[in-house]
mmCIF file of C-alpha atoms and ligand atoms in Angstrom:
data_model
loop_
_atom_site.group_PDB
_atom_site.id
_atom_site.type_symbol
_atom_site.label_atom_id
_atom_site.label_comp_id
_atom_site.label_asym_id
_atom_site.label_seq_id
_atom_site.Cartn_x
_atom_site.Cartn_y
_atom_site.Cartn_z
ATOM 1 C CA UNK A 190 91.823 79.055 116.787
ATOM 2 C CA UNK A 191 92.010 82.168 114.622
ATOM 3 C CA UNK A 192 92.972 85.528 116.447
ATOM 4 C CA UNK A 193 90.609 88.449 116.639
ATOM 5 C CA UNK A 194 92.667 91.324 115.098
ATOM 6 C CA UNK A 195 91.983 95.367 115.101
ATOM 7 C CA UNK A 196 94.594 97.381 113.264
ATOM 8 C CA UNK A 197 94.743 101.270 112.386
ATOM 9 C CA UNK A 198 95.972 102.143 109.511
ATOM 10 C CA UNK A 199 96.965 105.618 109.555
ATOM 11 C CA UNK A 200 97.915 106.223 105.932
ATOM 12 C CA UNK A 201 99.660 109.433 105.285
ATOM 13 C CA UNK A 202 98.641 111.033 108.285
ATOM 14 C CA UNK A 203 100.384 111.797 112.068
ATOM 15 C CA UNK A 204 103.786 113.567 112.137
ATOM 16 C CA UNK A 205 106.269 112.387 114.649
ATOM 17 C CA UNK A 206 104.766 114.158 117.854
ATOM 18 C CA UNK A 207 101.046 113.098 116.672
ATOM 19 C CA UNK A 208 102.243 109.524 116.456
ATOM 20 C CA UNK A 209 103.594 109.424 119.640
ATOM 21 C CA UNK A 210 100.819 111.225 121.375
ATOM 22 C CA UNK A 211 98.111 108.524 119.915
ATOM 23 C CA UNK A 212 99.897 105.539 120.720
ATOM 24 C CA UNK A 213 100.015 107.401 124.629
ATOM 25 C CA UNK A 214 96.597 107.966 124.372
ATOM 26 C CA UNK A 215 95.661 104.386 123.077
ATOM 27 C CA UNK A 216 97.801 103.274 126.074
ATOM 28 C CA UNK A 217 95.737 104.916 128.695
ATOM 29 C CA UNK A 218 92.579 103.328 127.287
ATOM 30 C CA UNK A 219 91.575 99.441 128.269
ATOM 31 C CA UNK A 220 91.549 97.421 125.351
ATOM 32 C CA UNK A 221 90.516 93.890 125.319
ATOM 33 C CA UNK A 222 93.101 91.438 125.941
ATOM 34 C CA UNK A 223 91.467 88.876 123.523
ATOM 35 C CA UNK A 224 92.253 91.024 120.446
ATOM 36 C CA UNK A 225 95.850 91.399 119.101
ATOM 37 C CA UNK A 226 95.869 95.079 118.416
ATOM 38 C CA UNK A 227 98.009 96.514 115.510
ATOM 39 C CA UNK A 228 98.925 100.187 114.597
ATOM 40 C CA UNK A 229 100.547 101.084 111.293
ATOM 41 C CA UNK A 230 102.094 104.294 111.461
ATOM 42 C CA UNK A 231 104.071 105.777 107.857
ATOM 43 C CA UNK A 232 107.871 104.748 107.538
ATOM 44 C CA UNK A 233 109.731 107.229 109.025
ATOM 45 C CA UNK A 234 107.480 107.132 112.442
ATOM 46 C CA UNK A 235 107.867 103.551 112.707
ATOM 47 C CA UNK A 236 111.165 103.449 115.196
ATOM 48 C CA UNK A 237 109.177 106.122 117.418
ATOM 49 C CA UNK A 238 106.105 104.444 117.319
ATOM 50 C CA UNK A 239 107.497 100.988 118.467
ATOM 51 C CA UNK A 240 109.488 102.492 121.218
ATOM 52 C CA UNK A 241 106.279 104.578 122.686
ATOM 53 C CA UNK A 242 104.273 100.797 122.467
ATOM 54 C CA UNK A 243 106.846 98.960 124.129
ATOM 55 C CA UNK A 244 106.024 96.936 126.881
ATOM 56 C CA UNK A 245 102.386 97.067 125.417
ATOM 57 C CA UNK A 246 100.269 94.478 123.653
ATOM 58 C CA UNK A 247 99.954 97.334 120.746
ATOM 59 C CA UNK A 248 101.894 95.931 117.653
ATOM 60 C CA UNK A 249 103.426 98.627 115.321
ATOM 61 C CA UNK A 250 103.130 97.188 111.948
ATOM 62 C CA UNK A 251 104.143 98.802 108.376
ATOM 63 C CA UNK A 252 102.015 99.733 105.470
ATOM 64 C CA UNK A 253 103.927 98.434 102.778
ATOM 65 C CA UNK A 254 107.597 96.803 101.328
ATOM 66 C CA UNK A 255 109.133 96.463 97.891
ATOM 67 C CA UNK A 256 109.801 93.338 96.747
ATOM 68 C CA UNK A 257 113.648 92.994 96.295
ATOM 69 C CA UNK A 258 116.455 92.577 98.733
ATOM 70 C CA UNK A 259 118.005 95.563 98.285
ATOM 71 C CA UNK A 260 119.608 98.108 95.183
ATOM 72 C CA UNK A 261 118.379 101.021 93.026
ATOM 73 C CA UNK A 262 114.791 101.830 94.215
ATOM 74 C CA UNK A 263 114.537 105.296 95.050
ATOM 75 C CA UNK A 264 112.618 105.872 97.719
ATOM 76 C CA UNK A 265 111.479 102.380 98.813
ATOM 77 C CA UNK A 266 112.118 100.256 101.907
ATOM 78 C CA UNK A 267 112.512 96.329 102.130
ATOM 79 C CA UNK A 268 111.530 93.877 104.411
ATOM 80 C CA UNK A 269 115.133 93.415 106.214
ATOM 81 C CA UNK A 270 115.236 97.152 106.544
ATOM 82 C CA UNK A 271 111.729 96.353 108.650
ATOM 83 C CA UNK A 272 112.764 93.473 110.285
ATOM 84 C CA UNK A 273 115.818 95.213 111.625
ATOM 85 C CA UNK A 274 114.213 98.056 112.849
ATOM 86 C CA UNK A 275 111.467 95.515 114.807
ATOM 87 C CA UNK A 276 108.560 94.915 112.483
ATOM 88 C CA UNK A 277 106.909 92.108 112.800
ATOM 89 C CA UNK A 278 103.952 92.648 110.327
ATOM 90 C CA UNK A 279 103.668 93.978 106.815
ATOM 91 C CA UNK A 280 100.217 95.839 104.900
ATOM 92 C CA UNK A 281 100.308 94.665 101.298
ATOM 93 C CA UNK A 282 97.651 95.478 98.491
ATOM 94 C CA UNK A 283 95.935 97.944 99.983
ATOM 95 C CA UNK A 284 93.779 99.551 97.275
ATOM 96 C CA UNK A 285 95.075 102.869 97.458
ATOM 97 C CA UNK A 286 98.445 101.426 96.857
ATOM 98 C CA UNK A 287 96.559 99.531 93.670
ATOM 99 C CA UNK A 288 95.200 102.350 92.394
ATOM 100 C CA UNK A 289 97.509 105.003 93.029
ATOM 101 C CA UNK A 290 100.622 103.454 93.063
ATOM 102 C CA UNK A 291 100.038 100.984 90.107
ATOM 103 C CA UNK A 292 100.385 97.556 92.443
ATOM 104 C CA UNK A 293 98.993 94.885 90.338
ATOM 105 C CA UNK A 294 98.543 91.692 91.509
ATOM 106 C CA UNK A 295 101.711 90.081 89.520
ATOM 107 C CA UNK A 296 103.618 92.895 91.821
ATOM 108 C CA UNK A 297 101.849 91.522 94.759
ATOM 109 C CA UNK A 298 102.405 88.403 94.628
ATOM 110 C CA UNK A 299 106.346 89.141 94.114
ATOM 111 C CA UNK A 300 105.739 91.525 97.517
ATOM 112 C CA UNK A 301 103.980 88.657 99.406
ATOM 113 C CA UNK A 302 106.794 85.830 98.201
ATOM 114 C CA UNK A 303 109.487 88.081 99.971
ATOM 115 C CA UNK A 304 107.805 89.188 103.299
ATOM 116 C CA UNK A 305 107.379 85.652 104.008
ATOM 117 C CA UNK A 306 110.429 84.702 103.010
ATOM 118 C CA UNK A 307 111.705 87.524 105.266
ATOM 119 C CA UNK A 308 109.233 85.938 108.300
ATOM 120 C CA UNK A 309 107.406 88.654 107.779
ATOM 121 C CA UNK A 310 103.116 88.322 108.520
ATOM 122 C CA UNK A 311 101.483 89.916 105.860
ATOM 123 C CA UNK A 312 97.994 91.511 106.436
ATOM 124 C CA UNK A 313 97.055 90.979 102.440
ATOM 125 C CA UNK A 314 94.010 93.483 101.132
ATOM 126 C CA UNK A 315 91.435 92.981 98.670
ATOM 127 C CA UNK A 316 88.171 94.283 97.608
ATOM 128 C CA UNK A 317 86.548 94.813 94.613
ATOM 129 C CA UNK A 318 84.915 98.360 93.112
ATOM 130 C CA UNK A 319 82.052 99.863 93.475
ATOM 131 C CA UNK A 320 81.108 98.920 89.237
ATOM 132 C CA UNK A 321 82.458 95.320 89.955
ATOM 133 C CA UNK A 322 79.497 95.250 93.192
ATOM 134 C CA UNK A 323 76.789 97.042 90.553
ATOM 135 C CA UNK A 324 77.387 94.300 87.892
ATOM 136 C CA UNK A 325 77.516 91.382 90.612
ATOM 137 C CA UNK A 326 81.393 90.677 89.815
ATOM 138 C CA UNK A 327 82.427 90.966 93.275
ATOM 139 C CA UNK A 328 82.694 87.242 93.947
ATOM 140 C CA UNK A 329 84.780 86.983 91.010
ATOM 141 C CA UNK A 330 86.853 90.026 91.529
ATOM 142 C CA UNK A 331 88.039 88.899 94.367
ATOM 143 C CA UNK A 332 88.292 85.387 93.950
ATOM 144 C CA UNK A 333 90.684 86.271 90.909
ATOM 145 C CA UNK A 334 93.103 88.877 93.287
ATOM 146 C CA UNK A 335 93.366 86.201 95.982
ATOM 147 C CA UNK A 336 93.994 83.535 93.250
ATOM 148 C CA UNK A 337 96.664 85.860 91.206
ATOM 149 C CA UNK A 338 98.341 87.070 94.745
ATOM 150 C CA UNK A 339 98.071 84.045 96.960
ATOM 151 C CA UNK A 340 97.822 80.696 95.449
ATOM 152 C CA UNK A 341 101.344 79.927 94.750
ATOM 153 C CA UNK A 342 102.476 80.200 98.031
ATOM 154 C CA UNK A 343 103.116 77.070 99.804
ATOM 155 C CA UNK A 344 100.591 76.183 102.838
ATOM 156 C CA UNK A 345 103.060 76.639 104.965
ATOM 157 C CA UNK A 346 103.078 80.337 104.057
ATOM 158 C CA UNK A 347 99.451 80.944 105.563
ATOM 159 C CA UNK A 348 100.327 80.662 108.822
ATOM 160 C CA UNK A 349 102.030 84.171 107.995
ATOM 161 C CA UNK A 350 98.959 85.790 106.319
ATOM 162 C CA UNK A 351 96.086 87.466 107.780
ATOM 163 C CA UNK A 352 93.317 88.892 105.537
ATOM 164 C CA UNK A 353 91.438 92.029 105.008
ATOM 165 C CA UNK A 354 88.414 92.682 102.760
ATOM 166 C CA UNK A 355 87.865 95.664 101.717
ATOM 167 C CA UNK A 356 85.313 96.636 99.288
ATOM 168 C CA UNK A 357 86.972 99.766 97.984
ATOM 169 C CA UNK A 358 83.581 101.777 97.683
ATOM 170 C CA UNK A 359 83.291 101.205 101.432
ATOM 171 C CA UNK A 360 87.120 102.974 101.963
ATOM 172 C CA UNK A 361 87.081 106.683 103.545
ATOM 173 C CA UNK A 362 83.147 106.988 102.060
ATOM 174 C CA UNK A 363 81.484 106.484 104.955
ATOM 175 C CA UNK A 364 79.452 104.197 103.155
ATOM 176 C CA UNK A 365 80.128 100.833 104.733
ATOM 177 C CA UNK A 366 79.366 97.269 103.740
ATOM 178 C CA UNK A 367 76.380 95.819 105.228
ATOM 179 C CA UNK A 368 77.161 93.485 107.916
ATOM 180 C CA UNK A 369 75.467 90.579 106.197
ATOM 181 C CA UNK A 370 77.553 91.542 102.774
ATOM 182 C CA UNK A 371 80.611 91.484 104.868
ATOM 183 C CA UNK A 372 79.765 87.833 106.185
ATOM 184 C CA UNK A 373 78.588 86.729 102.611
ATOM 185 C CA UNK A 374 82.293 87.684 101.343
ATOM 186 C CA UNK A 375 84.230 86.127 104.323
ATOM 187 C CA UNK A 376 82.280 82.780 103.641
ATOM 188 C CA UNK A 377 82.827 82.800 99.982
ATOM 189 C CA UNK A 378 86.268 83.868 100.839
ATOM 190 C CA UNK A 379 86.845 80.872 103.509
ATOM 191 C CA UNK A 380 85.344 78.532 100.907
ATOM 192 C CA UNK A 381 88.150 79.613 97.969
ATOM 193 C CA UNK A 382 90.892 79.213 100.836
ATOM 194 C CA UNK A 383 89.287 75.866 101.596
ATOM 195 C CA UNK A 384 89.239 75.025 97.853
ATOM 196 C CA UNK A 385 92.529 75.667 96.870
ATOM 197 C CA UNK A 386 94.494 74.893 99.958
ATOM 198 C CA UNK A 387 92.702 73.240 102.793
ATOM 199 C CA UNK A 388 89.731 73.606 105.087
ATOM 200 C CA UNK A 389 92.100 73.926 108.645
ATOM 201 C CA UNK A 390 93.983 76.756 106.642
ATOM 202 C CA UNK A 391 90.328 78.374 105.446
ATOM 203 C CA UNK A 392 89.318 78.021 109.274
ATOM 204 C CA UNK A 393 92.885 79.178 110.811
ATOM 205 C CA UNK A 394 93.039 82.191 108.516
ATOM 206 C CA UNK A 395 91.992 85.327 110.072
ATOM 207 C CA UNK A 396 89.993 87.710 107.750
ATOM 208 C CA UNK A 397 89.521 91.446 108.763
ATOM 209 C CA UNK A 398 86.808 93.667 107.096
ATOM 210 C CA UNK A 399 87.550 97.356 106.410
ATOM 211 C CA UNK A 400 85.762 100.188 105.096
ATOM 212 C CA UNK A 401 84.291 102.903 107.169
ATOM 213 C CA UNK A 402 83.963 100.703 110.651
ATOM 214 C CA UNK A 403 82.977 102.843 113.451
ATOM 215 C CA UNK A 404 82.467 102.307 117.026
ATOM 216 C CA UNK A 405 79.019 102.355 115.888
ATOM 217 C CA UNK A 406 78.682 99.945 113.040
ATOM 218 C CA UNK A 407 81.966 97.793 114.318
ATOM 219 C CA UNK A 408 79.675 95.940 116.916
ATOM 220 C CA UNK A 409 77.298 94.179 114.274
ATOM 221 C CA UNK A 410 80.020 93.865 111.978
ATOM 222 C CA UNK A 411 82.249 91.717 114.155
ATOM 223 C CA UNK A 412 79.745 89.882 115.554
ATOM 224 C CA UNK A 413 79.592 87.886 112.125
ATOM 225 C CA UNK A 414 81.406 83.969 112.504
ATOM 226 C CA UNK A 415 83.490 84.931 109.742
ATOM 227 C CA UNK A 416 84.228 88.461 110.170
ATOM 228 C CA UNK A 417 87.418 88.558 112.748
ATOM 229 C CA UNK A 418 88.000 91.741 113.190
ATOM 230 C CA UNK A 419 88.428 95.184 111.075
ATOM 231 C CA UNK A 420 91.680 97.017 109.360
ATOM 232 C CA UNK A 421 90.539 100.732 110.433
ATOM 233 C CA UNK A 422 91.578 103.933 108.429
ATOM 234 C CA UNK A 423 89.890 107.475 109.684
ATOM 235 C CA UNK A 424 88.720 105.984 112.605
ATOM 236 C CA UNK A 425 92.037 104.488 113.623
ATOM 237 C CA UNK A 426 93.479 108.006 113.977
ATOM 238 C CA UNK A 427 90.799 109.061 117.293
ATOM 239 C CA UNK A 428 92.006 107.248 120.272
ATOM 240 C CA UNK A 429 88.810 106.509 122.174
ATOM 241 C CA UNK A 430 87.113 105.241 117.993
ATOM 242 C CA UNK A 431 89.870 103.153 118.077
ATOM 243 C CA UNK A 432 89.683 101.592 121.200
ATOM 244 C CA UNK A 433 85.953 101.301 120.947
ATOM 245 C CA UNK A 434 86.044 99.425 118.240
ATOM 246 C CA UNK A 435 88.761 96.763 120.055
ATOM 247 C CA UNK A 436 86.261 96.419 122.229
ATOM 248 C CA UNK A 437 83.933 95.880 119.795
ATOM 249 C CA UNK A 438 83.420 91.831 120.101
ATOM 250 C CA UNK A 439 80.826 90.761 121.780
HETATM 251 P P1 13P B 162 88.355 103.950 106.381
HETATM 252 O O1 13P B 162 88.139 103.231 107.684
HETATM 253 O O2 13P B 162 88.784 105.384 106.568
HETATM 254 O O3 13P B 162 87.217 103.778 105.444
HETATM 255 O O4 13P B 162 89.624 103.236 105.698
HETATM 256 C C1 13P B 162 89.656 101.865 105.583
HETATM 257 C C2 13P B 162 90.987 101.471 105.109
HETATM 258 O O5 13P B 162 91.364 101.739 103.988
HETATM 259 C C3 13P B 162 91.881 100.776 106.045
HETATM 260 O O6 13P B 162 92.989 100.234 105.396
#
């Protein structure tokens, strides 16, 4: 059975005290116990944060890797330098990181390779543009990043990979997917898993949708069969948003 999944993704936001303070809050707040519930707080908060969520279900998770072992990369962390420290879970391909940060998806699939090598999970994002959606590219968009990113792993690999679509028009605009879009791109999404790999790994896979989920639209969203859950930015950083939307399933 595929897990239900809600994870935060604060971005660049939440100094050290501000970090510690929201994972105290989420702790004070019921959360369902059916939904693993991850938090990814920037690099240098990550020791803090998983010593505040100890001895809670709240998994502290990191928003991205490089893709060598180690040597002269200024300013970049690997994924035994996260292991070490605890993580569990790695964010790769998020579209700011795309678009700001020049990630193709050659780089990505390099990133991917050595997280699971590492035994890292890897949360991989997706989505296409706003002039891919206009011109009816999406499908193919996204077909093409999970195909470039994903398809030369070995099966094996997907029991380390969750999912998240997100369309990037939907990110930080407040303009989110319609629930029936989302569910049209997890289906087409499931079906490309099932095509290229297998229908159990298609089924197993947990896909996430993200892009301006709310407590108020995350009900409808996640009540779609292939929709498990949501990767959450703005939202993500208000305790009681966040836990609403955990609670979100039906
Ligand atoms: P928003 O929820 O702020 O739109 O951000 C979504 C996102 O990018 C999560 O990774």
């Amino acid at each position: 059975m595929r897990k239900k999944i809600v994870a935060g993704n604060w971005k660049m936001n939440n100094d050290l005290k501000a970090t510690q303070l929201l994972i105290e809050n989420l702790k004070g707040l019921t959360l369902a116990s059916d939904v693993s519930v991850m938090v990814a707080p920037t690099f240098v908060n990550l020791t803090a944060a998983l010593d505040t969520a100890a001895t809670t279900p709240i998994e502290v998770i990191a928003q991205n890797m490089h893709f060598a072992d180690s040597g002269a990369y200024t300013g970049e962390i690997s994924a035994d330098m996260l292991t070490a420290v605890g993580i569990k879970t790695v964010i790769l391909g998020h579209s700011e990181r795309r678009s700001y940060f020049g990630e193709t998806d050659a780089i990505l699939e390099k990133k991917t390779k050595q997280a699971i090598d590492k035994g890292l999970q890897v949360m991989f994002c997706f989505g296409e543009e706003l002039a891919d959606r206009k011109s009816g590219n999406h499908f193919n968009v996204v077909e093409h990043q999970l195909k470039n990113a994903l398809f030369s792993l070995p099966e094996t690999a997907w029991s380390q990979i969750i999912l998240a679509y997100e369309p990037v028009w939907a990110i930080g605009t407040g303009e989110t997917a319609s629930a029936e879009q989302a569910q049209e791109m997890h289906h087409f999404i499931r079906k490309t898993i099932a095509a290229a790999f297998s229908e159990s790994i298609a089924q197993e896979v947990s896909i996430l949708y993200g892009g301006s989920v709310k407590p108020a639209n995350a009900v409808e969203i996640f009540s779609k069969p292939d929709v498990d859950g949501g990767l959450i930015g703005g939202a993500a950083l208000v305790a009681t948003d966040f836990a609403a939307i955990v609670n979100a399933f039906n």
